[in-house]
């Protein structure tokens, strides 16, 4: 196991030195302890395996073994005993030691034991992660939340999954769970054992996207030296997920519309119709209605997609779910990082619940992940969440008081957008960050207020 940390516990400096030297040669990280007290303290910092001498000055090895196993049953312990007394070795094994070695020991033999032991833990961990993953392979339960808006979404997804509805549109800001929702629909439907094909419409240039989706015939264009099936064909019986549909160019929009209506299409360069049975799920974080108004998106395709539209609510509209999501991710990362974080302090939780979460669930997940990587404490607090620091305006964004005479909300919004742009030197990404928005959201406002960078 690369990067594993081995703790060497022995009161004889020479024995420690020879073990540590050899372990380092084999590529392990090492920590040393000369007493039982030191051993227990180092163990708490996180080690994978312990080479543990039986006779220590302040306690015997079995006591250390007991404490170690209580703190973390996964830690591997190999007992080193000068004692020819088999009884001690047997007791150690009974109390959870992985193995024992008699002193004077053969270094090669010890290294073999270490390798073998670490291999076992790695396997054990992999099995555990796989099991955890398999337990909920995108079942409806993978959508965390009990608030009313998310309950509505979950019910809709369940209904759609079992309905024959062939087309679904998922809308919502970035990070609200559109990818997740698409997988939930697919895997809870009777199509679940068939392919789930995923393509991001903005990721490819137009011509490539067309042949990726619909395939091409041999000789359709330069370089097309053989026939190729497209994604839609390969998804037969399953689901095609078209992400960022708002970015699809008009030519392809027409071809997609025809496919949705007739369930048939032609490969690029082909003349005969191909029929397939797939469900199309499209997603966008843009307002397709706006794109239609601007002439970027076909109105007929929009109406076709909008028949079965599911808007995913932003996290700030379902704040009751924030504590649930935080705990959900603490559990998940505890397993992944082998940590034992118990939760979030009450003040931090209040602040996190009040925060605007412009990046929605994705931002929350990343914030918890980062906090858990940094935390040395058993409870997460405000210092572990940089988004809560004052300049993020967490308080202002929920605590502004409406003056008695009312305000001009549009005017206030415009003024804040202008100020952010000026402060950011008209860098849209930076300005968006100052406002807790994403780039699309600030672009939308720049267009709405017809703002232009001064030309001097
Ligand atoms: N209700 C939820 N419960 C649990 N996890 C969620 C929920 N919603 C989203 N997530 C998680 O948040 C992260 C972001 O979600 P996802 O990728 O589905 O967002 P998205 O809407 O597709 O965003 P983008 O528009 O940026 O593509 C993922 O890790 C996803 O599993
Ligand atoms: Mg997505």
CSV table of C-alpha atoms in Angstrom, one decimal, residues 32-394:
chain,number,residue,atom,x,y,z
A,32,UNK,CA,8.6,6.2,16.1
A,33,UNK,CA,7.7,5.8,19.8
A,34,UNK,CA,9.8,4.5,22.7
A,35,UNK,CA,7.0,4.2,25.3
A,36,UNK,CA,3.4,3.1,25.4
A,37,UNK,CA,2.3,6.6,26.1
A,38,UNK,CA,4.0,8.0,23.0
A,39,UNK,CA,2.6,5.1,21.0
A,40,UNK,CA,-1.0,5.9,21.9
A,41,UNK,CA,-0.5,9.6,21.2
A,42,UNK,CA,1.0,8.9,17.7
A,43,UNK,CA,-1.7,6.5,16.9
A,44,UNK,CA,-4.3,9.2,17.4
A,45,UNK,CA,-2.6,11.2,14.6
A,46,UNK,CA,-3.5,8.4,12.2
A,47,UNK,CA,-1.3,5.4,11.3
A,48,UNK,CA,-2.1,2.3,9.3
A,49,UNK,CA,0.0,-0.3,11.0
A,50,UNK,CA,2.0,-0.6,14.2
A,51,UNK,CA,5.0,-2.7,14.9
A,52,UNK,CA,4.6,-3.1,18.6
A,53,UNK,CA,7.2,-4.3,21.1
A,54,UNK,CA,5.7,-6.3,24.0
A,55,UNK,CA,7.9,-5.1,26.8
A,56,UNK,CA,7.7,-1.3,27.1
A,57,UNK,CA,9.0,0.7,30.0
A,58,UNK,CA,5.6,2.2,31.0
A,59,UNK,CA,3.2,-0.6,30.1
A,60,UNK,CA,3.1,-3.8,28.3
A,61,UNK,CA,2.2,-4.1,24.6
A,62,UNK,CA,-1.1,-5.8,25.2
A,63,UNK,CA,-2.4,-2.7,26.9
A,64,UNK,CA,-1.4,-0.6,24.0
A,65,UNK,CA,-3.0,-3.0,21.6
A,66,UNK,CA,-6.2,-2.8,23.6
A,67,UNK,CA,-6.3,1.0,23.5
A,68,UNK,CA,-5.4,1.1,19.8
A,69,UNK,CA,-8.2,-1.3,18.9
A,70,UNK,CA,-10.7,0.7,20.9
A,71,UNK,CA,-9.8,3.9,19.1
A,72,UNK,CA,-9.6,2.4,15.6
A,73,UNK,CA,-10.4,-1.3,15.1
A,74,UNK,CA,-8.9,-1.0,11.6
A,75,UNK,CA,-5.4,-0.3,12.7
A,76,UNK,CA,-3.2,-3.3,12.0
A,77,UNK,CA,-0.8,-4.4,14.8
A,78,UNK,CA,2.1,-6.8,14.5
A,79,UNK,CA,3.5,-7.7,18.0
A,80,UNK,CA,7.2,-8.0,18.5
A,81,UNK,CA,8.0,-10.3,21.4
A,82,UNK,CA,11.3,-11.5,22.8
A,83,UNK,CA,9.2,-13.9,24.8
A,84,UNK,CA,9.3,-17.5,23.6
A,85,UNK,CA,6.1,-17.7,25.6
A,86,UNK,CA,3.5,-18.7,23.0
A,87,UNK,CA,0.8,-17.6,25.4
A,88,UNK,CA,1.5,-13.9,24.9
A,89,UNK,CA,1.4,-14.2,21.2
A,90,UNK,CA,-1.9,-16.1,21.4
A,91,UNK,CA,-3.4,-13.4,23.7
A,92,UNK,CA,-2.3,-10.7,21.3
A,93,UNK,CA,-3.9,-12.5,18.3
A,94,UNK,CA,-7.1,-12.9,20.3
A,95,UNK,CA,-7.2,-9.2,21.1
A,96,UNK,CA,-7.0,-8.3,17.5
A,97,UNK,CA,-3.3,-8.3,16.5
A,98,UNK,CA,-2.7,-9.1,12.9
A,99,UNK,CA,0.3,-11.3,13.6
A,100,UNK,CA,3.4,-11.5,15.8
A,101,UNK,CA,7.1,-12.0,15.3
A,102,UNK,CA,9.6,-13.3,17.7
A,103,UNK,CA,12.8,-11.4,18.6
A,104,UNK,CA,15.4,-11.6,17.3
A,105,UNK,CA,13.5,-11.2,14.1
A,106,UNK,CA,14.4,-11.4,10.5
A,107,UNK,CA,13.8,-8.1,8.8
A,108,UNK,CA,12.7,-9.7,5.5
A,109,UNK,CA,10.1,-11.7,7.4
A,110,UNK,CA,8.8,-8.6,9.1
A,111,UNK,CA,8.6,-6.7,5.7
A,112,UNK,CA,6.6,-9.6,4.3
A,113,UNK,CA,4.2,-9.5,7.2
A,114,UNK,CA,3.8,-5.7,6.8
A,115,UNK,CA,3.1,-6.0,3.1
A,116,UNK,CA,0.6,-8.7,3.6
A,117,UNK,CA,-1.2,-6.9,6.4
A,118,UNK,CA,-1.5,-3.6,4.5
A,119,UNK,CA,-2.8,-5.5,1.4
A,120,UNK,CA,-5.6,-6.9,3.6
A,121,UNK,CA,-6.7,-3.4,4.9
A,122,UNK,CA,-6.6,-2.0,1.5
A,123,UNK,CA,-8.9,-4.7,0.2
A,124,UNK,CA,-11.1,-4.4,3.2
A,125,UNK,CA,-11.4,-0.6,2.6
A,126,UNK,CA,-12.2,-1.1,-1.1
A,127,UNK,CA,-14.9,-3.6,-0.3
A,128,UNK,CA,-16.4,-1.2,2.2
A,129,UNK,CA,-16.4,1.7,-0.3
A,130,UNK,CA,-17.9,-0.4,-3.0
A,131,UNK,CA,-20.6,-1.7,-0.7
A,132,UNK,CA,-21.5,1.8,0.4
A,133,UNK,CA,-21.7,2.9,-3.2
A,134,UNK,CA,-23.8,-0.1,-4.3
A,135,UNK,CA,-26.2,0.3,-1.4
A,136,UNK,CA,-27.9,3.2,-3.2
A,137,UNK,CA,-27.0,3.2,-6.9
A,138,UNK,CA,-28.9,6.4,-7.6
A,139,UNK,CA,-32.1,5.3,-6.0
A,140,UNK,CA,-34.6,8.0,-5.1
A,141,UNK,CA,-33.0,7.9,-1.6
A,142,UNK,CA,-29.8,9.4,-3.0
A,143,UNK,CA,-31.6,12.7,-3.3
A,144,UNK,CA,-31.2,14.1,0.2
A,145,UNK,CA,-33.7,16.4,1.7
A,146,UNK,CA,-37.1,16.6,3.4
A,147,UNK,CA,-38.1,20.1,2.5
A,148,UNK,CA,-41.3,20.6,0.6
A,149,UNK,CA,-39.6,21.7,-2.7
A,150,UNK,CA,-37.2,18.7,-2.8
A,151,UNK,CA,-40.0,16.3,-1.8
A,152,UNK,CA,-42.0,17.6,-4.8
A,153,UNK,CA,-39.0,16.9,-7.0
A,154,UNK,CA,-38.4,13.4,-5.6
A,155,UNK,CA,-42.1,12.5,-6.2
A,156,UNK,CA,-42.0,13.8,-9.7
A,157,UNK,CA,-38.8,11.9,-10.5
A,158,UNK,CA,-40.4,8.7,-9.2
A,159,UNK,CA,-43.4,9.2,-11.3
A,160,UNK,CA,-41.5,10.0,-14.4
A,161,UNK,CA,-39.2,7.1,-13.9
A,162,UNK,CA,-42.0,4.6,-14.2
A,163,UNK,CA,-44.0,6.5,-16.8
A,164,UNK,CA,-43.4,6.0,-20.5
A,165,UNK,CA,-42.8,9.7,-20.9
A,166,UNK,CA,-39.9,9.7,-23.3
A,167,UNK,CA,-38.6,13.3,-22.9
A,168,UNK,CA,-37.7,15.2,-19.7
A,169,UNK,CA,-36.2,18.6,-19.2
A,170,UNK,CA,-34.3,19.3,-16.0
A,171,UNK,CA,-33.7,23.0,-15.2
A,172,UNK,CA,-31.9,24.7,-12.3
A,173,UNK,CA,-28.8,26.6,-11.3
A,174,UNK,CA,-25.4,25.0,-11.4
A,175,UNK,CA,-25.0,22.4,-8.6
A,176,UNK,CA,-28.7,21.8,-7.9
A,177,UNK,CA,-28.6,18.2,-8.8
A,178,UNK,CA,-29.5,17.9,-12.5
A,179,UNK,CA,-27.0,15.2,-13.2
A,180,UNK,CA,-28.1,13.3,-10.1
A,181,UNK,CA,-31.8,13.6,-11.1
A,182,UNK,CA,-31.1,12.3,-14.6
A,183,UNK,CA,-29.4,9.2,-13.1
A,184,UNK,CA,-32.2,8.7,-10.6
A,185,UNK,CA,-34.7,8.7,-13.4
A,186,UNK,CA,-32.7,6.3,-15.5
A,187,UNK,CA,-31.8,3.8,-12.7
A,188,UNK,CA,-35.2,3.8,-11.1
A,189,UNK,CA,-36.9,3.1,-14.5
A,190,UNK,CA,-37.3,-0.2,-16.3
A,191,UNK,CA,-34.4,1.1,-18.5
A,192,UNK,CA,-32.0,0.9,-15.6
A,193,UNK,CA,-30.1,-2.1,-16.9
A,194,UNK,CA,-29.7,-0.6,-20.3
A,195,UNK,CA,-27.1,2.1,-21.2
A,196,UNK,CA,-27.1,5.6,-19.7
A,197,UNK,CA,-25.3,7.8,-22.3
A,198,UNK,CA,-24.2,11.3,-21.3
A,199,UNK,CA,-23.0,14.1,-23.5
A,200,UNK,CA,-22.3,17.7,-22.8
A,201,UNK,CA,-23.6,19.8,-25.7
A,202,UNK,CA,-21.2,22.6,-25.1
A,203,UNK,CA,-18.1,20.4,-25.0
A,204,UNK,CA,-17.8,19.7,-28.7
A,205,UNK,CA,-17.8,21.7,-31.9
A,206,UNK,CA,-21.0,21.5,-33.9
A,207,UNK,CA,-20.1,19.0,-36.5
A,208,UNK,CA,-18.4,16.7,-34.0
A,209,UNK,CA,-21.4,16.8,-31.7
A,210,UNK,CA,-23.7,15.9,-34.6
A,211,UNK,CA,-21.7,12.8,-35.5
A,212,UNK,CA,-21.3,11.9,-31.8
A,213,UNK,CA,-25.0,12.0,-31.3
A,214,UNK,CA,-26.3,10.6,-34.5
A,215,UNK,CA,-23.3,8.7,-35.9
A,216,UNK,CA,-22.0,8.8,-39.4
A,217,UNK,CA,-21.7,6.7,-42.6
A,218,UNK,CA,-18.4,5.8,-44.2
A,219,UNK,CA,-17.2,8.7,-46.3
A,220,UNK,CA,-19.6,11.2,-44.7
A,221,UNK,CA,-16.8,13.7,-44.3
A,222,UNK,CA,-13.0,13.7,-44.6
A,223,UNK,CA,-11.6,11.3,-42.1
A,224,UNK,CA,-14.8,9.3,-41.8
A,225,UNK,CA,-13.1,6.1,-43.0
A,226,UNK,CA,-15.7,3.9,-41.5
A,227,UNK,CA,-19.3,3.9,-40.4
A,228,UNK,CA,-19.8,4.9,-36.7
A,229,UNK,CA,-22.9,4.5,-34.5
A,230,UNK,CA,-23.8,7.5,-32.5
A,231,UNK,CA,-24.6,7.8,-28.9
A,232,UNK,CA,-28.4,7.7,-29.4
A,233,UNK,CA,-28.1,4.4,-31.3
A,234,UNK,CA,-25.8,3.0,-28.6
A,235,UNK,CA,-28.3,3.9,-25.9
A,236,UNK,CA,-30.9,1.6,-27.4
A,237,UNK,CA,-33.4,0.7,-24.7
A,238,UNK,CA,-31.8,3.2,-22.3
A,239,UNK,CA,-31.4,6.9,-21.7
A,240,UNK,CA,-29.5,9.7,-23.4
A,241,UNK,CA,-28.7,12.6,-21.2
A,242,UNK,CA,-28.1,15.8,-23.1
A,243,UNK,CA,-26.4,18.2,-20.7
A,244,UNK,CA,-26.3,22.0,-21.3
A,245,UNK,CA,-28.9,21.7,-24.0
A,246,UNK,CA,-29.1,25.5,-24.1
A,247,UNK,CA,-25.7,25.6,-25.9
A,248,UNK,CA,-26.8,23.4,-28.8
A,249,UNK,CA,-26.6,25.1,-32.2
A,250,UNK,CA,-29.8,25.6,-34.1
A,251,UNK,CA,-29.0,23.1,-36.9
A,252,UNK,CA,-28.7,20.3,-34.4
A,253,UNK,CA,-31.8,21.6,-32.5
A,254,UNK,CA,-33.9,20.8,-35.6
A,255,UNK,CA,-32.4,17.4,-36.0
A,256,UNK,CA,-33.1,16.6,-32.3
A,257,UNK,CA,-36.6,17.9,-32.6
A,258,UNK,CA,-37.3,15.6,-35.5
A,259,UNK,CA,-35.9,12.7,-33.5
A,260,UNK,CA,-38.0,13.5,-30.5
A,261,UNK,CA,-41.1,13.6,-32.6
A,262,UNK,CA,-40.6,10.7,-34.9
A,263,UNK,CA,-38.1,8.6,-32.9
A,264,UNK,CA,-36.1,8.3,-36.1
A,265,UNK,CA,-33.0,10.0,-37.4
A,266,UNK,CA,-30.4,9.6,-40.1
A,267,UNK,CA,-26.7,9.2,-39.5
A,268,UNK,CA,-24.5,12.0,-40.9
A,269,UNK,CA,-24.1,11.3,-44.6
A,270,UNK,CA,-26.8,8.6,-44.4
A,271,UNK,CA,-30.1,8.4,-46.3
A,272,UNK,CA,-32.1,5.8,-44.4
A,273,UNK,CA,-34.0,6.4,-41.2
A,274,UNK,CA,-32.8,4.6,-38.0
A,275,UNK,CA,-35.3,3.9,-35.3
A,276,UNK,CA,-34.4,3.6,-31.7
A,277,UNK,CA,-36.2,3.4,-28.3
A,278,UNK,CA,-34.5,5.8,-25.9
A,279,UNK,CA,-35.6,8.3,-23.4
A,280,UNK,CA,-34.0,11.7,-23.8
A,281,UNK,CA,-33.3,13.8,-20.7
A,282,UNK,CA,-32.1,17.3,-21.4
A,283,UNK,CA,-30.6,19.7,-18.8
A,284,UNK,CA,-29.7,23.3,-18.7
A,285,UNK,CA,-28.8,25.9,-16.1
A,286,UNK,CA,-29.9,28.7,-18.5
A,287,UNK,CA,-33.4,30.0,-18.9
A,288,UNK,CA,-34.5,28.4,-22.2
A,289,UNK,CA,-37.4,30.8,-22.3
A,290,UNK,CA,-34.8,33.7,-22.4
A,291,UNK,CA,-32.8,31.8,-25.1
A,292,UNK,CA,-35.9,31.5,-27.2
A,293,UNK,CA,-36.7,35.2,-26.8
A,294,UNK,CA,-33.1,36.0,-27.9
A,295,UNK,CA,-33.5,33.8,-30.9
A,296,UNK,CA,-30.9,31.3,-29.8
A,297,UNK,CA,-33.1,28.4,-29.1
A,298,UNK,CA,-35.9,27.0,-31.3
A,299,UNK,CA,-39.3,27.7,-29.8
A,300,UNK,CA,-40.8,24.4,-31.1
A,301,UNK,CA,-38.0,22.4,-29.5
A,302,UNK,CA,-38.5,24.3,-26.3
A,303,UNK,CA,-42.2,23.5,-26.1
A,304,UNK,CA,-41.5,19.9,-26.9
A,305,UNK,CA,-39.0,19.6,-24.1
A,306,UNK,CA,-41.0,21.7,-21.7
A,307,UNK,CA,-43.9,19.2,-21.7
A,308,UNK,CA,-42.2,17.4,-18.8
A,309,UNK,CA,-40.0,19.9,-17.1
A,310,UNK,CA,-38.7,19.6,-13.6
A,311,UNK,CA,-37.1,22.7,-12.0
A,312,UNK,CA,-34.6,21.8,-9.4
A,313,UNK,CA,-34.8,24.3,-6.5
A,314,UNK,CA,-31.7,26.3,-5.5
A,315,UNK,CA,-30.4,25.3,-2.1
A,316,UNK,CA,-31.3,28.8,-0.6
A,317,UNK,CA,-35.0,28.0,-1.3
A,318,UNK,CA,-34.8,24.9,0.8
A,319,UNK,CA,-32.7,25.8,3.8
A,320,UNK,CA,-34.2,23.2,6.0
A,321,UNK,CA,-32.2,20.6,4.0
A,322,UNK,CA,-28.9,22.3,4.7
A,323,UNK,CA,-28.2,20.5,8.0
A,324,UNK,CA,-29.3,17.2,6.5
A,325,UNK,CA,-27.0,17.6,3.6
A,326,UNK,CA,-24.1,18.6,5.8
A,327,UNK,CA,-24.6,15.5,8.0
A,328,UNK,CA,-25.0,13.4,4.9
A,329,UNK,CA,-21.6,14.5,3.6
A,330,UNK,CA,-19.9,14.2,7.0
A,331,UNK,CA,-21.0,10.6,7.0
A,332,UNK,CA,-19.8,10.0,3.5
A,333,UNK,CA,-16.4,11.7,4.0
A,334,UNK,CA,-15.9,10.0,7.4
A,335,UNK,CA,-16.0,6.7,5.5
A,336,UNK,CA,-13.9,7.9,2.6
A,337,UNK,CA,-11.2,9.6,4.7
A,338,UNK,CA,-11.5,7.3,7.7
A,339,UNK,CA,-12.3,10.1,10.0
A,340,UNK,CA,-14.6,10.3,13.0
A,341,UNK,CA,-16.0,13.8,12.8
A,342,UNK,CA,-19.2,14.0,14.8
A,343,UNK,CA,-20.8,17.1,13.4
A,344,UNK,CA,-20.9,20.9,13.2
A,345,UNK,CA,-20.9,23.3,16.1
A,346,UNK,CA,-24.3,25.0,16.7
A,347,UNK,CA,-23.0,28.4,15.7
A,348,UNK,CA,-21.4,27.2,12.6
A,349,UNK,CA,-24.5,25.3,11.6
A,350,UNK,CA,-26.6,28.5,12.1
A,351,UNK,CA,-24.2,30.4,9.8
A,352,UNK,CA,-24.1,27.6,7.2
A,353,UNK,CA,-27.8,27.5,7.1
A,354,UNK,CA,-28.0,31.2,6.6
A,355,UNK,CA,-25.3,31.3,3.9
A,356,UNK,CA,-26.6,31.8,0.3
A,357,UNK,CA,-24.8,28.8,-1.3
A,358,UNK,CA,-24.6,30.3,-4.9
A,359,UNK,CA,-23.0,27.0,-6.0
A,360,UNK,CA,-25.8,25.0,-4.4
A,361,UNK,CA,-25.3,21.4,-3.3
A,362,UNK,CA,-22.0,21.1,-5.1
A,363,UNK,CA,-20.6,24.1,-3.2
A,364,UNK,CA,-21.9,22.6,0.1
A,365,UNK,CA,-20.3,19.3,-0.7
A,366,UNK,CA,-17.0,20.8,-1.5
A,367,UNK,CA,-17.1,23.0,1.6
A,368,UNK,CA,-17.7,20.0,3.9
A,369,UNK,CA,-15.0,18.0,2.1
A,370,UNK,CA,-12.5,20.8,2.6
A,371,UNK,CA,-13.5,21.3,6.2
A,372,UNK,CA,-13.1,17.6,7.0
A,373,UNK,CA,-9.7,17.5,5.4
A,374,UNK,CA,-8.5,20.4,7.5
A,375,UNK,CA,-10.2,19.6,10.8
A,376,UNK,CA,-8.1,18.3,13.6
A,377,UNK,CA,-11.1,18.4,16.0
A,378,UNK,CA,-14.0,16.0,16.3
A,379,UNK,CA,-16.5,18.8,15.6
A,380,UNK,CA,-16.3,21.2,12.6
A,381,UNK,CA,-16.6,24.9,13.5
A,382,UNK,CA,-16.6,28.3,11.6
A,383,UNK,CA,-12.9,28.3,11.2
A,384,UNK,CA,-13.1,25.3,8.9
A,385,UNK,CA,-15.5,27.0,6.5
A,386,UNK,CA,-13.9,30.0,4.7
A,387,UNK,CA,-17.3,30.8,3.1
A,388,UNK,CA,-18.5,32.0,6.4
A,389,UNK,CA,-15.8,34.7,6.8
A,390,UNK,CA,-17.2,38.3,6.8
A,391,UNK,CA,-16.2,39.3,3.3
A,392,UNK,CA,-18.5,36.7,1.9
A,393,UNK,CA,-21.4,38.8,3.2
A,394,UNK,CA,-23.2,35.8,4.7
